[in-house]
Amino acid sequence: MKIKVHFIIISAVLLGMTGRLKAQEKELIRFDEYLSLVGKNNLGYAAQKYNVSMADAAIQTAGMFPDPQLEMETTNNGVNQNMGYVYGASLGWTLEMGRKRKARINLARDQSELSKTQLQDFFRNLRADAGLGYIDALKSKALLEVQQDSYKNILQLAKSDSIRYRLGTISLVTSKQSKLEAASLLNEVYQAESAEQQALTSLSVFLSDNKITGRDVVGDFTAFNRDFSIDELIVHALNERADLLAAKQNTQVAKSQISLERANRKIDLGISAGAERHTEATNEIAPSPTVNAVKLGVSIPLKFSNRRNAGLKIAEMAHSQAEIEYQQIEQSIRAEVMQAYQQYIATQKQVKQFHNGMLTEAKSILEGITYSYKRGESSILEVLNAQRTYNGIRKDYYQALADNATALIELERKAGIWDIEF
């Protein structure tokens, strides 16, 4: 019996020393520093930036003129008839009509602006998701502290009960009960440690590095407290939400596509200029001297395909579709902001409920029952029930704080704002 008690005590001491050493070795990362690193290092965000670069390059491609065509030919005027040869060269070029080049450039510029807006929307969601990951790590850290504190309290109680049993003031069953509860709580500590490590490991995904251990988050949940006006949030969202701006820009892209389709229906002219040299013909019947000739030409395509305007109709329907999608996103944003605001208000009320004395009262009840138990005025079961109640309230409190922080991040994501720093 003494060996078991000493083993539990020594284990607890070693566990505490190991935890303190690990905490000293870990790299502390603050919320604002973490988000800054996400913006610099996230591979998904870096990959999305290439879309902007490619769209900018497409503008230069759209402004290119048609390439000229160089044609060279030779002709034998009469095989075995000595009628001479013809050597010629010509340069041809397509003269675009209907301002096609300008229409291509406008479309490419609109697509470039769309890609930039989509990049902003990607970062808006990335920043919010990364913030939620940080909140989860902060919550897991707080829940681990709850489990560790509970384990230490029961372990101390088990140590005291072992001494009281040897003195004959309590029964063997009571002494075993406290030690069994300490062992059970130690398992919960291990589980909470695993949850904390998993939450910290998930941060490496947002940071896009190979360092999956050795980090720790710092801060509390007091920074997640804001006062908002729902009307102002909706107006701001309708003016600043990147996905709505992208939908609006998409309507402009569709409009530019219509202009390009109309321009493509215009007939292009092909112009050419060249020179020929006819060598001397020595045929006895029709001899001729060397002759040089210059030729100019114009080609006009016969665009029978203009009778079918499927491309223009598709572009017009795509524009109508983009306008409807814009209206649908606008309506969705109003509902999303309202729902996020309602959720945030609800979580704030839950946090205030805990601040009204629930934690203090639960702690005082635990301390009172523990004191009575040590004086022999209450049972071990009453102490354990009070400890579980206090643990449950503390866990619910940290969960409410995390829910409130999550609700704030989601509200600012939906409203298209960001002012969270701590």
mmCIF file of C-alpha atoms in Angstrom, residues 50-391:
data_model
loop_
_atom_site.group_PDB
_atom_site.id
_atom_site.type_symbol
_atom_site.label_atom_id
_atom_site.label_comp_id
_atom_site.label_asym_id
_atom_site.label_seq_id
_atom_site.Cartn_x
_atom_site.Cartn_y
_atom_site.Cartn_z
ATOM 1 C CA TYR A 50 0.004 32.458 -59.384
ATOM 2 C CA ASN A 51 -3.523 32.940 -60.719
ATOM 3 C CA VAL A 52 -3.012 36.701 -60.466
ATOM 4 C CA SER A 53 0.377 36.523 -62.185
ATOM 5 C CA MET A 54 -1.028 34.379 -64.979
ATOM 6 C CA ALA A 55 -3.969 36.752 -65.431
ATOM 7 C CA ASP A 56 -1.577 39.716 -65.682
ATOM 8 C CA ALA A 57 0.453 37.846 -68.290
ATOM 9 C CA ALA A 58 -2.756 37.166 -70.224
ATOM 10 C CA ILE A 59 -3.215 40.940 -70.661
ATOM 11 C CA GLN A 60 0.043 41.117 -72.585
ATOM 12 C CA THR A 61 -0.980 38.147 -74.688
ATOM 13 C CA ALA A 62 -4.343 39.745 -75.475
ATOM 14 C CA GLY A 63 -2.641 42.897 -76.768
ATOM 15 C CA MET A 64 -0.539 41.067 -79.352
ATOM 16 C CA PHE A 65 -1.201 41.760 -83.026
ATOM 17 C CA PRO A 66 -1.636 38.871 -85.469
ATOM 18 C CA ASP A 67 1.676 37.489 -86.713
ATOM 19 C CA PRO A 68 2.615 38.208 -90.328
ATOM 20 C CA GLN A 69 3.027 35.339 -92.766
ATOM 21 C CA LEU A 70 6.000 34.969 -95.079
ATOM 22 C CA GLU A 71 5.376 32.876 -98.192
ATOM 23 C CA MET A 72 8.024 31.753 -100.675
ATOM 24 C CA GLU A 73 7.420 29.779 -103.870
ATOM 25 C CA THR A 74 8.995 28.660 -107.100
ATOM 26 C CA THR A 75 7.419 27.491 -110.347
ATOM 27 C CA ASN A 76 8.710 25.629 -113.392
ATOM 28 C CA ASN A 77 6.677 27.065 -116.281
ATOM 29 C CA GLY A 78 7.225 24.145 -118.552
ATOM 30 C CA VAL A 79 8.837 20.883 -117.756
ATOM 31 C CA ASN A 80 11.330 20.016 -120.555
ATOM 32 C CA GLN A 81 10.023 23.036 -122.525
ATOM 33 C CA ASN A 82 12.616 25.644 -121.451
ATOM 34 C CA MET A 83 9.876 28.155 -120.522
ATOM 35 C CA GLY A 84 11.863 29.432 -117.538
ATOM 36 C CA TYR A 85 11.231 29.567 -113.805
ATOM 37 C CA VAL A 86 9.322 31.834 -111.446
ATOM 38 C CA TYR A 87 10.697 32.748 -108.024
ATOM 39 C CA GLY A 88 8.434 34.665 -105.662
ATOM 40 C CA ALA A 89 8.083 35.855 -102.085
ATOM 41 C CA SER A 90 5.163 37.578 -100.343
ATOM 42 C CA LEU A 91 4.354 38.916 -96.904
ATOM 43 C CA GLY A 92 0.806 38.622 -95.613
ATOM 44 C CA TRP A 93 -0.917 40.034 -92.533
ATOM 45 C CA THR A 94 -4.394 39.901 -91.061
ATOM 46 C CA LEU A 95 -5.955 43.278 -90.436
ATOM 47 C CA GLU A 96 -8.376 42.820 -87.548
ATOM 48 C CA MET A 97 -11.585 44.766 -87.820
ATOM 49 C CA GLY A 98 -14.243 45.545 -85.232
ATOM 50 C CA ARG A 99 -11.754 46.526 -82.471
ATOM 51 C CA LYS A 100 -11.056 42.901 -81.602
ATOM 52 C CA ARG A 101 -7.736 43.664 -79.955
ATOM 53 C CA LYS A 102 -9.273 46.220 -77.603
ATOM 54 C CA ALA A 103 -12.055 43.773 -76.715
ATOM 55 C CA ARG A 104 -9.487 41.079 -75.894
ATOM 56 C CA ILE A 105 -7.503 43.469 -73.719
ATOM 57 C CA ASN A 106 -10.603 44.603 -71.838
ATOM 58 C CA LEU A 107 -11.625 41.012 -71.192
ATOM 59 C CA ALA A 108 -8.129 40.090 -69.981
ATOM 60 C CA ARG A 109 -8.035 43.098 -67.640
ATOM 61 C CA ASP A 110 -11.421 42.246 -66.199
ATOM 62 C CA GLN A 111 -10.298 38.647 -65.662
ATOM 63 C CA SER A 112 -7.164 39.924 -63.960
ATOM 64 C CA GLU A 113 -9.235 42.032 -61.568
ATOM 65 C CA LEU A 114 -11.446 39.010 -60.921
ATOM 66 C CA SER A 115 -8.437 36.861 -60.017
ATOM 67 C CA LYS A 116 -7.191 39.544 -57.604
ATOM 68 C CA THR A 117 -10.582 39.729 -55.912
ATOM 69 C CA GLN A 118 -10.755 35.944 -55.680
ATOM 70 C CA LEU A 119 -7.312 35.974 -54.065
ATOM 71 C CA GLN A 120 -8.608 38.415 -51.447
ATOM 72 C CA ASP A 121 -11.558 36.130 -50.771
ATOM 73 C CA PHE A 122 -9.239 33.129 -50.437
ATOM 74 C CA PHE A 123 -7.161 34.980 -47.858
ATOM 75 C CA ARG A 124 -10.318 36.106 -46.020
ATOM 76 C CA ASN A 125 -11.317 32.482 -45.494
ATOM 77 C CA LEU A 126 -7.748 31.328 -44.864
ATOM 78 C CA ARG A 127 -7.266 33.932 -42.132
ATOM 79 C CA ALA A 128 -10.552 32.984 -40.473
ATOM 80 C CA ASP A 129 -9.848 29.244 -40.649
ATOM 81 C CA ALA A 130 -6.351 29.794 -39.261
ATOM 82 C CA GLY A 131 -7.818 31.874 -36.438
ATOM 83 C CA LEU A 132 -10.276 29.114 -35.598
ATOM 84 C CA GLY A 133 -7.371 26.664 -35.445
ATOM 85 C CA TYR A 134 -5.575 28.934 -32.997
ATOM 86 C CA ILE A 135 -8.699 29.233 -30.834
ATOM 87 C CA ASP A 136 -9.011 25.449 -30.772
ATOM 88 C CA ALA A 137 -5.395 25.161 -29.611
ATOM 89 C CA LEU A 138 -5.967 27.804 -26.939
ATOM 90 C CA LYS A 139 -9.092 26.003 -25.738
ATOM 91 C CA SER A 140 -7.296 22.638 -25.633
ATOM 92 C CA LYS A 141 -4.540 24.214 -23.565
ATOM 93 C CA ALA A 142 -7.071 25.605 -21.079
ATOM 94 C CA LEU A 143 -8.904 22.265 -20.796
ATOM 95 C CA LEU A 144 -5.587 20.531 -20.156
ATOM 96 C CA GLU A 145 -4.906 22.920 -17.289
ATOM 97 C CA VAL A 146 -8.316 22.065 -15.836
ATOM 98 C CA GLN A 147 -7.506 18.351 -15.931
ATOM 99 C CA GLN A 148 -4.056 18.877 -14.453
ATOM 100 C CA ASP A 149 -5.412 21.002 -11.607
ATOM 101 C CA SER A 150 -8.088 18.422 -10.865
ATOM 102 C CA TYR A 151 -5.545 15.608 -10.896
ATOM 103 C CA LYS A 152 -3.234 17.493 -8.542
ATOM 104 C CA ASN A 153 -6.069 18.171 -6.095
ATOM 105 C CA ILE A 154 -7.224 14.559 -5.974
ATOM 106 C CA LEU A 155 -3.623 13.313 -5.840
ATOM 107 C CA GLN A 156 -2.997 15.508 -2.813
ATOM 108 C CA LEU A 157 -6.212 14.212 -1.299
ATOM 109 C CA ALA A 158 -5.130 10.611 -1.962
ATOM 110 C CA LYS A 159 -1.816 11.313 -0.233
ATOM 111 C CA SER A 160 -3.631 12.748 2.764
ATOM 112 C CA ASP A 161 -6.062 9.796 2.864
ATOM 113 C CA SER A 162 -3.170 7.342 2.887
ATOM 114 C CA ILE A 163 -1.773 9.023 5.961
ATOM 115 C CA ARG A 164 -5.193 9.174 7.608
ATOM 116 C CA TYR A 165 -5.722 5.476 6.906
ATOM 117 C CA ARG A 166 -2.474 4.597 8.623
ATOM 118 C CA LEU A 167 -3.606 6.705 11.574
ATOM 119 C CA GLY A 168 -6.908 4.820 11.579
ATOM 120 C CA THR A 169 -9.146 7.846 11.029
ATOM 121 C CA ILE A 170 -10.632 6.579 7.717
ATOM 122 C CA SER A 171 -11.355 3.178 6.245
ATOM 123 C CA LEU A 172 -9.340 1.284 3.640
ATOM 124 C CA VAL A 173 -12.175 1.607 1.139
ATOM 125 C CA THR A 174 -12.148 5.391 1.430
ATOM 126 C CA SER A 175 -8.375 5.486 0.929
ATOM 127 C CA LYS A 176 -8.632 3.270 -2.142
ATOM 128 C CA GLN A 177 -11.452 5.395 -3.548
ATOM 129 C CA SER A 178 -9.351 8.561 -3.604
ATOM 130 C CA LYS A 179 -6.372 6.744 -5.154
ATOM 131 C CA LEU A 180 -8.597 5.184 -7.798
ATOM 132 C CA GLU A 181 -10.048 8.597 -8.633
ATOM 133 C CA ALA A 182 -6.507 10.012 -8.973
ATOM 134 C CA ALA A 183 -5.554 7.237 -11.387
ATOM 135 C CA SER A 184 -8.703 7.871 -13.425
ATOM 136 C CA LEU A 185 -7.978 11.589 -13.601
ATOM 137 C CA LEU A 186 -4.439 10.868 -14.746
ATOM 138 C CA ASN A 187 -5.857 9.069 -17.768
ATOM 139 C CA GLU A 188 -7.979 12.117 -18.518
ATOM 140 C CA VAL A 189 -4.835 14.257 -18.294
ATOM 141 C CA TYR A 190 -3.181 12.040 -20.900
ATOM 142 C CA GLN A 191 -6.210 12.387 -23.149
ATOM 143 C CA ALA A 192 -6.246 16.171 -22.746
ATOM 144 C CA GLU A 193 -2.528 16.307 -23.536
ATOM 145 C CA SER A 194 -3.167 14.392 -26.744
ATOM 146 C CA ALA A 195 -5.973 16.771 -27.722
ATOM 147 C CA GLU A 196 -3.724 19.759 -27.078
ATOM 148 C CA GLN A 197 -0.900 18.313 -29.177
ATOM 149 C CA GLN A 198 -3.279 17.537 -32.026
ATOM 150 C CA ALA A 199 -4.611 21.093 -31.963
ATOM 151 C CA LEU A 200 -1.082 22.506 -31.996
ATOM 152 C CA THR A 201 -0.074 20.143 -34.786
ATOM 153 C CA SER A 202 -2.938 21.377 -36.952
ATOM 154 C CA LEU A 203 -1.390 24.850 -36.868
ATOM 155 C CA SER A 204 1.554 23.576 -38.914
ATOM 156 C CA VAL A 205 -0.868 22.942 -41.787
ATOM 157 C CA PHE A 206 -1.728 26.646 -41.925
ATOM 158 C CA LEU A 207 1.910 27.620 -41.480
ATOM 159 C CA SER A 208 2.984 25.103 -44.164
ATOM 160 C CA ASP A 209 6.142 24.026 -42.379
ATOM 161 C CA ASN A 210 7.510 20.747 -41.097
ATOM 162 C CA LYS A 211 7.610 21.814 -37.466
ATOM 163 C CA ILE A 212 4.722 19.868 -35.993
ATOM 164 C CA THR A 213 5.913 19.943 -32.356
ATOM 165 C CA GLY A 214 7.624 22.376 -30.023
ATOM 166 C CA ARG A 215 5.048 25.175 -30.257
ATOM 167 C CA ASP A 216 2.673 26.675 -27.732
ATOM 168 C CA VAL A 217 -0.018 29.316 -28.012
ATOM 169 C CA VAL A 218 -0.329 32.260 -25.642
ATOM 170 C CA GLY A 219 -3.129 34.660 -24.853
ATOM 171 C CA ASP A 220 -6.589 34.601 -23.397
ATOM 172 C CA PHE A 221 -10.129 35.053 -24.616
ATOM 173 C CA THR A 222 -10.700 38.576 -23.304
ATOM 174 C CA ALA A 223 -9.865 40.115 -26.691
ATOM 175 C CA PHE A 224 -12.902 38.498 -28.298
ATOM 176 C CA ASN A 225 -15.380 41.072 -27.127
ATOM 177 C CA ARG A 226 -16.884 43.595 -29.542
ATOM 178 C CA ASP A 227 -19.984 45.741 -29.813
ATOM 179 C CA PHE A 228 -21.569 45.809 -33.248
ATOM 180 C CA SER A 229 -24.510 47.349 -35.019
ATOM 181 C CA ILE A 230 -26.169 44.747 -37.209
ATOM 182 C CA ASP A 231 -27.182 47.348 -39.797
ATOM 183 C CA GLU A 232 -23.616 48.613 -40.099
ATOM 184 C CA LEU A 233 -22.315 45.058 -40.395
ATOM 185 C CA ILE A 234 -24.675 44.263 -43.263
ATOM 186 C CA VAL A 235 -23.799 47.476 -45.114
ATOM 187 C CA HIS A 236 -20.093 46.806 -44.665
ATOM 188 C CA ALA A 237 -20.463 43.237 -45.853
ATOM 189 C CA LEU A 238 -22.345 44.311 -48.976
ATOM 190 C CA ASN A 239 -19.631 46.854 -49.738
ATOM 191 C CA GLU A 240 -16.504 44.928 -48.766
ATOM 192 C CA ARG A 241 -17.090 41.162 -48.897
ATOM 193 C CA ALA A 242 -14.540 39.858 -51.389
ATOM 194 C CA ASP A 243 -16.770 37.085 -52.690
ATOM 195 C CA LEU A 244 -19.530 39.596 -53.485
ATOM 196 C CA LEU A 245 -17.002 41.869 -55.177
ATOM 197 C CA ALA A 246 -15.791 38.846 -57.138
ATOM 198 C CA ALA A 247 -19.363 38.061 -58.196
ATOM 199 C CA LYS A 248 -19.818 41.663 -59.314
ATOM 200 C CA GLN A 249 -16.549 41.548 -61.226
ATOM 201 C CA ASN A 250 -17.654 38.292 -62.810
ATOM 202 C CA THR A 251 -20.634 40.108 -64.327
ATOM 203 C CA GLN A 252 -18.186 42.590 -65.851
ATOM 204 C CA VAL A 253 -16.114 39.710 -67.228
ATOM 205 C CA ALA A 254 -19.239 38.241 -68.807
ATOM 206 C CA LYS A 255 -20.091 41.635 -70.286
ATOM 207 C CA SER A 256 -16.613 41.935 -71.784
ATOM 208 C CA GLN A 257 -17.003 38.437 -73.204
ATOM 209 C CA ILE A 258 -20.130 39.628 -75.032
ATOM 210 C CA SER A 259 -18.189 42.547 -76.510
ATOM 211 C CA LEU A 260 -15.467 40.177 -77.685
ATOM 212 C CA GLU A 261 -17.972 37.810 -79.257
ATOM 213 C CA ARG A 262 -19.555 40.705 -81.134
ATOM 214 C CA ALA A 263 -16.157 41.911 -82.290
ATOM 215 C CA ASN A 264 -15.227 38.417 -83.469
ATOM 216 C CA ARG A 265 -18.228 38.477 -85.784
ATOM 217 C CA LYS A 266 -16.697 41.352 -87.744
ATOM 218 C CA ILE A 267 -14.919 40.403 -90.982
ATOM 219 C CA ASP A 268 -11.117 40.606 -90.950
ATOM 220 C CA LEU A 269 -9.123 41.608 -94.024
ATOM 221 C CA GLY A 270 -6.066 39.801 -95.239
ATOM 222 C CA ILE A 271 -3.508 42.002 -97.029
ATOM 223 C CA SER A 272 -0.380 40.813 -98.768
ATOM 224 C CA ALA A 273 2.522 42.242 -100.788
ATOM 225 C CA GLY A 274 5.123 40.343 -102.727
ATOM 226 C CA ALA A 275 7.512 40.187 -105.649
ATOM 227 C CA GLU A 276 8.182 37.639 -108.412
ATOM 228 C CA ARG A 277 11.020 37.067 -110.821
ATOM 229 C CA HIS A 278 10.398 35.264 -114.103
ATOM 230 C CA THR A 279 13.620 33.926 -115.570
ATOM 231 C CA GLU A 280 14.440 33.999 -119.293
ATOM 232 C CA ALA A 281 12.588 31.487 -121.450
ATOM 233 C CA THR A 282 14.743 29.973 -124.234
ATOM 234 C CA ASN A 283 11.989 28.022 -125.908
ATOM 235 C CA GLU A 284 12.146 28.501 -129.708
ATOM 236 C CA ILE A 285 8.392 28.860 -130.042
ATOM 237 C CA ALA A 286 7.813 31.476 -127.315
ATOM 238 C CA PRO A 287 11.039 32.954 -126.029
ATOM 239 C CA SER A 288 10.787 35.724 -123.328
ATOM 240 C CA PRO A 289 13.241 37.851 -121.388
ATOM 241 C CA THR A 290 13.653 37.992 -117.622
ATOM 242 C CA VAL A 291 10.753 39.797 -115.994
ATOM 243 C CA ASN A 292 10.319 41.166 -112.433
ATOM 244 C CA ALA A 293 6.825 41.647 -111.028
ATOM 245 C CA VAL A 294 5.281 43.193 -107.898
ATOM 246 C CA LYS A 295 1.946 42.044 -106.519
ATOM 247 C CA LEU A 296 -0.502 43.347 -103.943
ATOM 248 C CA GLY A 297 -3.522 41.470 -102.660
ATOM 249 C CA VAL A 298 -6.515 41.684 -100.373
ATOM 250 C CA SER A 299 -8.449 38.694 -99.100
ATOM 251 C CA ILE A 300 -11.966 38.937 -97.738
ATOM 252 C CA PRO A 301 -13.285 35.923 -95.820
ATOM 253 C CA LEU A 302 -16.813 34.830 -96.479
ATOM 254 C CA LYS A 303 -18.134 34.393 -92.943
ATOM 255 C CA PHE A 304 -21.085 32.139 -93.505
ATOM 256 C CA SER A 305 -20.596 31.133 -89.842
ATOM 257 C CA ASN A 306 -22.089 34.483 -88.818
ATOM 258 C CA ARG A 307 -25.452 33.035 -89.647
ATOM 259 C CA ARG A 308 -25.016 30.953 -86.495
ATOM 260 C CA ASN A 309 -24.529 33.193 -83.459
ATOM 261 C CA ALA A 310 -24.327 30.497 -80.799
ATOM 262 C CA GLY A 311 -21.168 31.990 -79.272
ATOM 263 C CA LEU A 312 -22.831 35.377 -78.795
ATOM 264 C CA LYS A 313 -25.959 33.823 -77.327
ATOM 265 C CA ILE A 314 -23.895 31.755 -74.887
ATOM 266 C CA ALA A 315 -22.006 34.882 -73.785
ATOM 267 C CA GLU A 316 -25.269 36.765 -73.238
ATOM 268 C CA MET A 317 -26.718 33.898 -71.206
ATOM 269 C CA ALA A 318 -23.507 33.711 -69.152
ATOM 270 C CA HIS A 319 -23.886 37.422 -68.384
ATOM 271 C CA SER A 320 -27.490 36.922 -67.260
ATOM 272 C CA GLN A 321 -26.398 33.981 -65.134
ATOM 273 C CA ALA A 322 -23.621 36.051 -63.522
ATOM 274 C CA GLU A 323 -26.091 38.801 -62.616
ATOM 275 C CA ILE A 324 -28.456 36.292 -60.993
ATOM 276 C CA GLU A 325 -25.571 34.721 -59.070
ATOM 277 C CA TYR A 326 -24.553 38.166 -57.840
ATOM 278 C CA GLN A 327 -28.063 38.801 -56.538
ATOM 279 C CA GLN A 328 -28.161 35.376 -54.910
ATOM 280 C CA ILE A 329 -24.818 35.946 -53.143
ATOM 281 C CA GLU A 330 -26.026 39.364 -51.985
ATOM 282 C CA GLN A 331 -29.105 37.823 -50.407
ATOM 283 C CA SER A 332 -27.054 35.051 -48.816
ATOM 284 C CA ILE A 333 -24.666 37.562 -47.282
ATOM 285 C CA ARG A 334 -27.504 39.377 -45.551
ATOM 286 C CA ALA A 335 -28.688 36.121 -43.978
ATOM 287 C CA GLU A 336 -25.164 34.960 -43.107
ATOM 288 C CA VAL A 337 -24.293 38.190 -41.308
ATOM 289 C CA MET A 338 -27.574 38.129 -39.391
ATOM 290 C CA GLN A 339 -27.103 34.495 -38.336
ATOM 291 C CA ALA A 340 -23.477 35.074 -37.317
ATOM 292 C CA TYR A 341 -24.501 38.140 -35.309
ATOM 293 C CA GLN A 342 -27.243 36.220 -33.514
ATOM 294 C CA GLN A 343 -24.802 33.420 -32.663
ATOM 295 C CA TYR A 344 -22.257 35.910 -31.337
ATOM 296 C CA ILE A 345 -24.826 37.619 -29.110
ATOM 297 C CA ALA A 346 -25.891 34.215 -27.751
ATOM 298 C CA THR A 347 -22.317 33.216 -26.866
ATOM 299 C CA GLN A 348 -21.725 36.562 -25.162
ATOM 300 C CA LYS A 349 -24.738 35.934 -22.960
ATOM 301 C CA GLN A 350 -23.378 32.500 -22.054
ATOM 302 C CA VAL A 351 -20.010 33.973 -21.062
ATOM 303 C CA LYS A 352 -21.705 36.645 -18.917
ATOM 304 C CA GLN A 353 -23.621 33.896 -17.149
ATOM 305 C CA PHE A 354 -20.347 32.375 -15.963
ATOM 306 C CA HIS A 355 -19.083 35.784 -14.893
ATOM 307 C CA ASN A 356 -22.089 36.149 -12.593
ATOM 308 C CA GLY A 357 -20.526 33.919 -9.955
ATOM 309 C CA MET A 358 -20.897 30.339 -11.195
ATOM 310 C CA LEU A 359 -17.173 29.615 -11.102
ATOM 311 C CA THR A 360 -16.601 31.286 -7.743
ATOM 312 C CA GLU A 361 -19.537 29.503 -6.170
ATOM 313 C CA ALA A 362 -18.495 26.090 -7.500
ATOM 314 C CA LYS A 363 -14.955 26.612 -6.216
ATOM 315 C CA SER A 364 -16.105 27.696 -2.781
ATOM 316 C CA ILE A 365 -18.398 24.654 -2.558
ATOM 317 C CA LEU A 366 -15.484 22.352 -3.424
ATOM 318 C CA GLU A 367 -13.205 23.989 -0.888
ATOM 319 C CA GLY A 368 -15.893 23.801 1.789
ATOM 320 C CA ILE A 369 -16.673 20.128 1.208
ATOM 321 C CA THR A 370 -12.965 19.264 1.093
ATOM 322 C CA TYR A 371 -12.417 21.049 4.379
ATOM 323 C CA SER A 372 -15.374 19.205 5.918
ATOM 324 C CA TYR A 373 -14.057 15.887 4.601
ATOM 325 C CA LYS A 374 -10.675 16.443 6.216
ATOM 326 C CA ARG A 375 -12.505 17.080 9.497
ATOM 327 C CA GLY A 376 -14.515 13.914 9.025
ATOM 328 C CA GLU A 377 -17.809 15.726 8.523
ATOM 329 C CA SER A 378 -18.460 14.638 4.903
ATOM 330 C CA SER A 379 -17.797 11.610 2.721
ATOM 331 C CA ILE A 380 -15.267 11.089 -0.050
ATOM 332 C CA LEU A 381 -18.098 10.763 -2.561
ATOM 333 C CA GLU A 382 -19.264 14.282 -1.734
ATOM 334 C CA VAL A 383 -15.749 15.573 -2.376
ATOM 335 C CA LEU A 384 -15.482 13.739 -5.683
ATOM 336 C CA ASN A 385 -18.903 14.963 -6.811
ATOM 337 C CA ALA A 386 -17.968 18.535 -5.922
ATOM 338 C CA GLN A 387 -14.683 18.156 -7.809
ATOM 339 C CA ARG A 388 -16.478 16.807 -10.884
ATOM 340 C CA THR A 389 -19.003 19.635 -10.726
ATOM 341 C CA TYR A 390 -16.240 22.234 -10.481
ATOM 342 C CA ASN A 391 -14.343 20.605 -13.350
#
